[in-house]
Amino acid sequence: MTRKAHPTDVFSAIAEPRRREVIAVLADGQDYAVNEIVLRMKMAQPAVSKHLGALRKAGVVTAVKRGQHRMYRLDVNGLKPVHDWMKVFERYWTNQVDQIKQRAERKALEQLIRLGDDSNQKKEE
């Protein structure tokens, strides 16, 4: 049985590509007003506000009123469920990186051996 996505579910919130773009804008840890995010994303203000609202409900961003502006900031704790879920799959990447490293080292060694053989042949001639 599939479960219906809840609007405050972080996985549902980040499933939308434009919301991931908003997260990328906020990833530097700075506070941004909506109009700053609009300029960076080259997107209409109502759409940015809608995405910020969804991210806020999911606990991925926080908002603080500062004067006439509402300042948004990434709350990385809201992304922890995603991190924890992805951590299960980390061993696959680590294994692949190890295999790539081993292949690269083997190729480099083979190339050094070939270069050494070529140089010995030239000396003999």
Coordinates of N, CA and C in Angstrom, one line a residue:
M1 N 0.8 -1.2 0.0 CA 0.0 0.0 0.0 C 0.9 1.2 0.0
T2 N 0.6 2.1 -0.9 CA 1.4 3.4 -1.0 C 0.8 4.4 0.0
R3 N 1.7 5.2 0.5 CA 1.2 6.2 1.5 C 1.1 7.5 0.7
K4 N 0.0 8.2 1.1 CA -0.2 9.5 0.5 C 0.8 10.5 1.1
A5 N 1.4 11.3 0.2 CA 2.4 12.3 0.7 C 1.7 13.3 1.5
H6 N 2.2 13.6 2.6 CA 1.7 14.7 3.5 C 2.4 16.0 3.1
P7 N 1.7 17.1 3.1 CA 2.3 18.4 2.6 C 3.5 18.8 3.5
T8 N 3.5 18.4 4.8 CA 4.6 18.8 5.6 C 5.8 17.8 5.6
D9 N 5.6 16.7 4.8 CA 6.7 15.7 4.7 C 7.9 16.3 3.9
V10 N 9.1 16.3 4.4 CA 10.2 16.9 3.8 C 10.5 16.2 2.4
F11 N 10.2 14.9 2.3 CA 10.4 14.3 1.0 C 9.5 14.8 -0.1
S12 N 8.3 15.1 0.3 CA 7.3 15.7 -0.6 C 7.8 17.1 -1.0
A13 N 8.2 17.8 0.0 CA 8.6 19.2 -0.2 C 9.8 19.3 -1.2
I14 N 10.8 18.4 -1.0 CA 12.0 18.6 -1.9 C 11.8 17.8 -3.2
A15 N 10.7 17.1 -3.4 CA 10.4 16.4 -4.6 C 10.3 17.4 -5.8
E16 N 9.8 18.6 -5.5 CA 9.7 19.6 -6.5 C 11.0 20.3 -6.9
P17 N 11.5 20.2 -8.1 CA 12.8 20.7 -8.5 C 13.0 22.2 -8.1
R18 N 12.0 23.0 -8.3 CA 12.2 24.4 -8.0 C 12.4 24.6 -6.5
R19 N 11.8 23.8 -5.7 CA 12.1 23.9 -4.2 C 13.5 23.6 -3.9
R20 N 14.1 22.6 -4.6 CA 15.5 22.3 -4.4 C 16.4 23.4 -4.9
E21 N 15.9 24.2 -5.9 CA 16.7 25.4 -6.3 C 16.6 26.4 -5.2
V22 N 15.5 26.6 -4.5 CA 15.3 27.5 -3.4 C 16.3 27.1 -2.3
I23 N 16.3 25.8 -2.0 CA 17.3 25.3 -1.0 C 18.7 25.6 -1.4
A24 N 19.0 25.5 -2.6 CA 20.4 25.8 -3.1 C 20.7 27.2 -2.9
V25 N 19.8 28.1 -3.1 CA 20.0 29.6 -2.9 C 20.3 29.8 -1.4
L26 N 19.5 29.1 -0.6 CA 19.7 29.3 0.9 C 20.8 28.5 1.5
A27 N 21.5 27.7 0.7 CA 22.5 26.8 1.2 C 23.7 27.5 1.9
D28 N 23.9 28.8 1.5 CA 25.1 29.5 2.1 C 24.9 29.9 3.5
G29 N 23.7 29.6 4.1 CA 23.4 30.0 5.5 C 23.0 31.4 5.8
Q30 N 22.9 32.2 4.7 CA 22.5 33.6 4.9 C 21.0 33.7 5.0
D31 N 20.5 34.9 5.5 CA 19.1 35.2 5.5 C 18.8 35.9 4.2
Y32 N 17.7 35.6 3.6 CA 17.3 36.2 2.3 C 15.8 36.6 2.4
A33 N 15.6 37.8 1.9 CA 14.2 38.3 1.7 C 13.7 37.6 0.4
V34 N 12.4 37.5 0.3 CA 11.7 36.9 -0.8 C 12.2 37.6 -2.1
N35 N 12.3 38.9 -2.2 CA 12.7 39.6 -3.4 C 14.1 39.2 -3.8
E36 N 15.0 38.9 -2.8 CA 16.4 38.5 -3.2 C 16.4 37.1 -3.8
I37 N 15.5 36.3 -3.3 CA 15.4 34.9 -3.8 C 14.8 35.0 -5.2
V38 N 13.8 35.8 -5.4 CA 13.2 36.1 -6.7 C 14.3 36.5 -7.7
L39 N 15.1 37.4 -7.4 CA 16.2 37.9 -8.3 C 17.2 36.8 -8.6
R40 N 17.6 36.0 -7.6 CA 18.5 34.9 -7.8 C 18.0 33.8 -8.7
M41 N 16.7 33.5 -8.5 CA 16.1 32.4 -9.3 C 15.4 32.8 -10.6
K42 N 15.3 34.2 -10.8 CA 14.6 34.7 -12.0 C 13.3 34.0 -12.1
M43 N 12.5 34.1 -11.1 CA 11.2 33.5 -11.0 C 10.2 34.5 -10.4
A44 N 8.9 34.3 -10.7 CA 7.9 35.2 -10.2 C 7.8 35.1 -8.7
Q45 N 7.5 36.3 -8.1 CA 7.5 36.3 -6.6 C 6.4 35.4 -6.0
P46 N 5.2 35.4 -6.6 CA 4.2 34.5 -6.0 C 4.6 33.0 -6.0
A47 N 5.3 32.6 -7.0 CA 5.8 31.2 -7.1 C 6.9 30.9 -6.1
V48 N 7.8 31.9 -5.9 CA 8.8 31.7 -4.9 C 8.2 31.7 -3.5
S49 N 7.2 32.5 -3.2 CA 6.5 32.5 -1.9 C 5.8 31.2 -1.7
K50 N 5.2 30.7 -2.7 CA 4.5 29.4 -2.6 C 5.5 28.3 -2.2
H51 N 6.7 28.3 -2.9 CA 7.7 27.2 -2.6 C 8.3 27.4 -1.2
L52 N 8.5 28.7 -0.8 CA 9.0 28.9 0.5 C 8.0 28.5 1.6
G53 N 6.7 28.7 1.3 CA 5.7 28.3 2.2 C 5.7 26.8 2.4
A54 N 5.8 26.0 1.3 CA 5.9 24.6 1.4 C 7.1 24.1 2.2
L55 N 8.2 24.7 1.9 CA 9.5 24.4 2.6 C 9.4 24.7 4.1
R56 N 8.7 25.8 4.4 CA 8.6 26.2 5.7 C 7.7 25.2 6.5
K57 N 6.6 24.8 5.9 CA 5.7 23.8 6.5 C 6.4 22.5 6.8
A58 N 7.4 22.2 5.9 CA 8.1 20.9 6.0 C 9.3 21.1 7.0
G59 N 9.5 22.3 7.5 CA 10.6 22.5 8.5 C 12.0 22.7 7.9
V60 N 12.0 22.9 6.5 CA 13.3 23.0 5.8 C 13.8 24.5 5.9
V61 N 12.9 25.4 5.9 CA 13.3 26.8 6.1 C 12.6 27.5 7.2
T62 N 13.2 28.5 7.8 CA 12.6 29.3 8.8 C 12.4 30.7 8.3
A63 N 11.5 31.4 8.9 CA 11.2 32.8 8.5 C 11.1 33.7 9.7
V64 N 11.8 34.8 9.6 CA 11.8 35.8 10.7 C 11.4 37.1 10.1
K65 N 10.5 37.8 10.8 CA 10.1 39.1 10.3 C 11.1 40.1 10.7
R66 N 11.6 40.9 9.8 CA 12.6 41.9 10.0 C 12.1 43.2 9.3
G67 N 11.5 44.1 10.1 CA 11.0 45.3 9.4 C 9.8 44.9 8.6
Q68 N 9.8 45.3 7.3 CA 8.7 45.0 6.4 C 9.0 43.7 5.7
H69 N 10.1 43.1 5.9 CA 10.5 41.9 5.2 C 10.5 40.7 6.0
R70 N 10.2 39.6 5.4 CA 10.3 38.3 6.1 C 11.6 37.7 5.5
M71 N 12.5 37.3 6.4 CA 13.8 36.8 6.0 C 13.8 35.3 6.2
Y72 N 14.2 34.6 5.1 CA 14.2 33.2 5.1 C 15.6 32.6 5.2
R73 N 15.7 31.5 5.9 CA 17.0 30.9 6.1 C 16.8 29.3 6.1
L74 N 17.8 28.6 5.6 CA 17.7 27.2 5.5 C 17.9 26.6 6.9
D75 N 17.0 25.7 7.3 CA 17.1 25.0 8.5 C 17.6 23.5 8.2
V76 N 18.9 23.3 8.3 CA 19.4 22.0 7.9 C 18.8 20.8 8.7
N77 N 18.4 21.1 9.9 CA 17.8 20.1 10.7 C 16.5 19.5 10.1
G78 N 15.9 20.3 9.3 CA 14.7 19.8 8.5 C 15.0 18.9 7.5
L79 N 16.3 18.9 7.0 CA 16.7 17.9 5.9 C 17.3 16.6 6.5
K80 N 17.4 16.6 7.9 CA 18.0 15.4 8.5 C 17.3 14.1 8.1
P81 N 16.0 14.0 8.0 CA 15.3 12.8 7.6 C 15.8 12.3 6.2
V82 N 16.1 13.2 5.3 CA 16.6 12.9 4.0 C 18.0 12.4 4.1
H83 N 18.8 13.0 4.9 CA 20.2 12.6 5.1 C 20.2 11.2 5.7
D84 N 19.4 11.0 6.7 CA 19.4 9.7 7.4 C 19.0 8.6 6.4
W85 N 18.0 8.9 5.6 CA 17.5 7.9 4.6 C 18.6 7.6 3.6
M86 N 19.3 8.7 3.1 CA 20.3 8.5 2.1 C 21.6 7.8 2.7
K87 N 21.8 7.9 3.9 CA 23.0 7.3 4.6 C 23.0 5.8 4.4
V88 N 21.8 5.2 4.3 CA 21.7 3.8 4.1 C 22.4 3.4 2.8
F89 N 22.4 4.3 1.8 CA 22.9 4.0 0.5 C 24.4 4.4 0.3
E90 N 24.9 5.0 1.3 CA 26.3 5.6 1.2 C 27.3 4.5 0.9
R91 N 27.1 3.3 1.4 CA 28.0 2.2 1.2 C 28.2 1.9 -0.3
Y92 N 27.2 2.1 -1.1 CA 27.3 1.8 -2.5 C 28.2 2.8 -3.2
W93 N 28.1 4.1 -2.8 CA 28.9 5.1 -3.4 C 30.4 4.9 -2.9
T94 N 30.5 4.6 -1.7 CA 31.9 4.4 -1.1 C 32.5 3.2 -1.8
N95 N 31.8 2.1 -2.0 CA 32.3 1.0 -2.7 C 32.7 1.3 -4.1
Q96 N 31.9 2.1 -4.8 CA 32.2 2.5 -6.2 C 33.4 3.4 -6.3
V97 N 33.5 4.3 -5.3 CA 34.6 5.2 -5.3 C 35.9 4.4 -5.1
D98 N 35.8 3.4 -4.2 CA 37.0 2.6 -3.9 C 37.4 1.8 -5.1
Q99 N 36.4 1.3 -5.9 CA 36.7 0.5 -7.1 C 37.3 1.4 -8.2
I100 N 36.8 2.6 -8.3 CA 37.4 3.6 -9.3 C 38.8 3.9 -8.9
K101 N 39.1 4.1 -7.6 CA 40.4 4.4 -7.1 C 41.4 3.3 -7.4
Q102 N 40.9 2.1 -7.1 CA 41.8 0.9 -7.4 C 42.1 0.8 -8.9
R103 N 41.1 1.0 -9.8 CA 41.3 0.9 -11.2 C 42.3 2.0 -11.7
A104 N 42.1 3.2 -11.2 CA 43.0 4.3 -11.6 C 44.4 4.0 -11.1
E105 N 44.6 3.5 -9.9 CA 45.9 3.2 -9.4 C 46.6 2.0 -10.2
R106 N 45.8 1.0 -10.6 CA 46.3 -0.1 -11.4 C 46.7 0.4 -12.8
K107 N 45.9 1.3 -13.4 CA 46.2 1.8 -14.7 C 47.5 2.7 -14.7
A108 N 47.6 3.5 -13.6 CA 48.8 4.3 -13.4 C 50.0 3.4 -13.3
L109 N 49.9 2.4 -12.5 CA 51.0 1.4 -12.4 C 51.4 0.8 -13.7
E110 N 50.4 0.3 -14.4 CA 50.6 -0.3 -15.7 C 51.3 0.7 -16.7
Q111 N 50.9 1.9 -16.6 CA 51.5 2.9 -17.5 C 53.0 3.1 -17.1
L112 N 53.3 3.2 -15.8 CA 54.7 3.3 -15.3 C 55.5 2.2 -15.8
I113 N 54.9 1.0 -15.7 CA 55.7 -0.2 -16.1 C 56.0 -0.2 -17.6
R114 N 55.0 0.2 -18.4 CA 55.2 0.4 -19.8 C 56.2 1.4 -20.2
L115 N 56.2 2.5 -19.5 CA 57.2 3.6 -19.7 C 58.6 3.1 -19.3
G116 N 58.7 2.3 -18.3 CA 60.0 1.7 -17.9 C 60.5 0.7 -18.9
D117 N 59.6 -0.1 -19.4 CA 59.9 -1.1 -20.4 C 60.4 -0.4 -21.7
D118 N 59.7 0.7 -22.1 CA 60.0 1.4 -23.3 C 61.4 2.1 -23.2
S119 N 61.7 2.6 -22.0 CA 63.0 3.3 -21.8 C 64.1 2.2 -21.7
N120 N 63.9 1.0 -21.2 CA 64.9 0.0 -21.2 C 65.2 -0.5 -22.6
Q121 N 64.1 -0.6 -23.4 CA 64.3 -1.0 -24.8 C 65.1 0.0 -25.6
K122 N 64.9 1.3 -25.4 CA 65.7 2.3 -26.1 C 67.1 2.3 -25.7
K123 N 67.4 2.0 -24.4 CA 68.8 1.9 -23.9 C 69.5 0.7 -24.6
E124 N 68.8 -0.4 -24.8 CA 69.4 -1.6 -25.4 C 69.7 -1.4 -26.9
E125 N 69.0 -0.5 -27.5 CA 69.2 -0.3 -29.0 C 70.4 0.6 -29.2

